[in-house]
Amino acid sequence: MTTTRREFLIGGAVMGAGVLLPLPSALGRPRMRPLHSTLPGGDIPMYQTPLLIPPAMPLTERIRLANGRQIDRYDIAVRQMRQQVLPAPLPRTTVWGYGSSTYPETFSSPSLTIEARWRQGVRVRWINELVDRKTGHFRPHLLPVDPTVHWANPPGGREGRDGHSHVEETPGPYLGPVPTVVHVHGAETQQESDGYAEAWYLPDASDIPEGYARNGTFYRPFRKSSSLGDSWSRGSAVFEYPNRQRATTLWYHDHTLGMTRLNVYAGLAGFFLLRGGPDDEVDGVLPGPAPQRGEATGTEHFEIPIVIQDRAFDDDGSLWYPESREYFDGFAGPYIPHSDISPIWNPEFFGDVMMVNGRTWPYLETQQRRYRLRLLNGCNSRFLMLKFDNDLPLWILGTEGGFLPQPLQQTRLLLGPAERADVIVDFTNVPVGTELILQNLAPDEPFGGGEPGVDFEPADPETTGQVMQFRIVSSSTVDPSSHPGDLVLPAIGAIPEPDNVRDVALAEEMSKVLPDVGPAEAVLGTLDENGQPVRQDWDHPITEFPTVGSTERWEIHNFTVDAHPIHLHATQFRVVERQPFEGTARQPEAWEAGFKDTVVAYPGEITRISARFKIAGRFVW
Ligand SMILES: [Cu+2]
């Protein structure tokens, strides 16, 4: 297997290593500056709108292959629309969302949930429809796109795409057609269907400027090698997910090179829930149902997917995202090409508003019974430390790779960007009329581990320290679900002993041109014989070549000053242990006892994971 070109999930923004993308230093890092947005989070009334529960995405068709296998087929497009994200009468917000092009009313952000069954393939035609349907012209981005980072770069044409724009003067934001490509996070699929960051494509608009690359470097090669390549067409690609992995909570989102942070922030994300098979067999009754295709109207849901995202807004309702590097540390230039600092891109982003399932600070009318919540941290940079204000227990059943060996009772839950948790909350004995608040105790700045109030200041209790409200009402029916502590979850097999141990590094370097500006550069790499990081750029030869079928222990050395979520594609791994550079190893956290696809690597530590590589191909980490 050829893993990799490299990616670094910094602030959920996926970027190539070795690019001049500065990372802040916790020491001497400026405290988060006030946002320049014109609708401060503190001015938005909380708990005005009910939680939106994303319905299941309707099928386009179910097809039967010659070998008798059935496939769920979807046509899913990206479109622009207006949505009531802020509570009315505040203005609506223009967002991007996925939806079934067979059912135009299904477009929303977050997008409808893809409900998949174990061993039943899902085949999706992912269509980039960021086009004005009246004029046929492309739609520009909703947010400021920095053309100086390592990015898709369609204006670069075939030669310059997937690189840096070469500029004589500091450019403004890119206003051209927007590339997209979808990655199902945690899915084990072929490279052609993995949403490789250089496999993007522009919409099929009538006004794509002359000389622009219409797709990324790997779009055509993958179209050629994919068994479904014949059905790819301009502005779309057809990906297939075999769903032969453990049942779990996956999510789909945009993955375009150097634009992931913006495309996801604009709204491109949804859940992909995989059910069934031996790893979904629970002895006991889980709370349910979740929204299902074709369900009766008025069906009550006791299994609910919940994506938590921080945002900022202007007073016209529009999403706000930094339009200048100045927002981050006040550095007002000179920028590229007169220095190595990008003019628009920021190393991190922390919004002052919490949005849950596409609505700011919603409430859920919650019956006195048990609920199963599928939680996803969909923030760009923000860690979440979730807790009910009355310390109601969270029963953690599963994480990114499915169920844990047994349910785990906690009062607090830490989720790094892209991490998921499958949780049961028992509201049975909470008095009717109670208004519970789900709080967030993680900081309004990069997370480095530790305890709120001791090692860091928790999020602002008036705004980002609150996530959503649960309003307790009596139960409409008898709750048939088991007590979470009585559930017997399917056994988890041991992962084989590693065939190979591989050291990888997360590091940062100072700006070469302007050392006093402070921003470092985030790089991924390997280690030399002295244990020092060796920077490996995106364009360098691939260094991680696990053999198909082998198990590898990866030792992730974090030389930076912040915790980073590290994600491997095409595999679900186990956390082995963590060890400070100068210290003894400690066991993984209790909630890390199952399979994961994203792990928090703390600063100054080696995080050891064990991964089995089953799929040949080119994948990122
Ligand atoms: Cu992924």
mmCIF file of N, CA and C and ligand atoms in Angstrom, residues 183 185-186 567 569, ligand 1:
data_model
loop_
_atom_site.group_PDB
_atom_site.id
_atom_site.type_symbol
_atom_site.label_atom_id
_atom_site.label_comp_id
_atom_site.label_asym_id
_atom_site.label_seq_id
_atom_site.Cartn_x
_atom_site.Cartn_y
_atom_site.Cartn_z
ATOM 1 N N HIS A 183 -14.902 13.485 0.705
ATOM 2 C CA HIS A 183 -14.248 12.414 1.463
ATOM 3 C C HIS A 183 -15.225 11.918 2.520
ATOM 4 N N HIS A 185 -15.185 10.437 5.868
ATOM 5 C CA HIS A 185 -14.162 10.354 6.909
ATOM 6 C C HIS A 185 -14.363 9.071 7.703
ATOM 7 N N GLY A 186 -13.345 8.201 7.646
ATOM 8 C CA GLY A 186 -13.409 6.938 8.363
ATOM 9 C C GLY A 186 -13.789 5.767 7.487
ATOM 10 N N HIS A 567 -5.254 12.093 11.680
ATOM 11 C CA HIS A 567 -6.217 11.208 11.017
ATOM 12 C C HIS A 567 -5.515 10.384 9.940
ATOM 13 N N HIS A 569 -6.177 7.797 6.760
ATOM 14 C CA HIS A 569 -7.234 7.361 5.853
ATOM 15 C C HIS A 569 -7.171 5.847 5.652
HETATM 16 CU CU CU B 1 -10.786 10.507 6.508
#
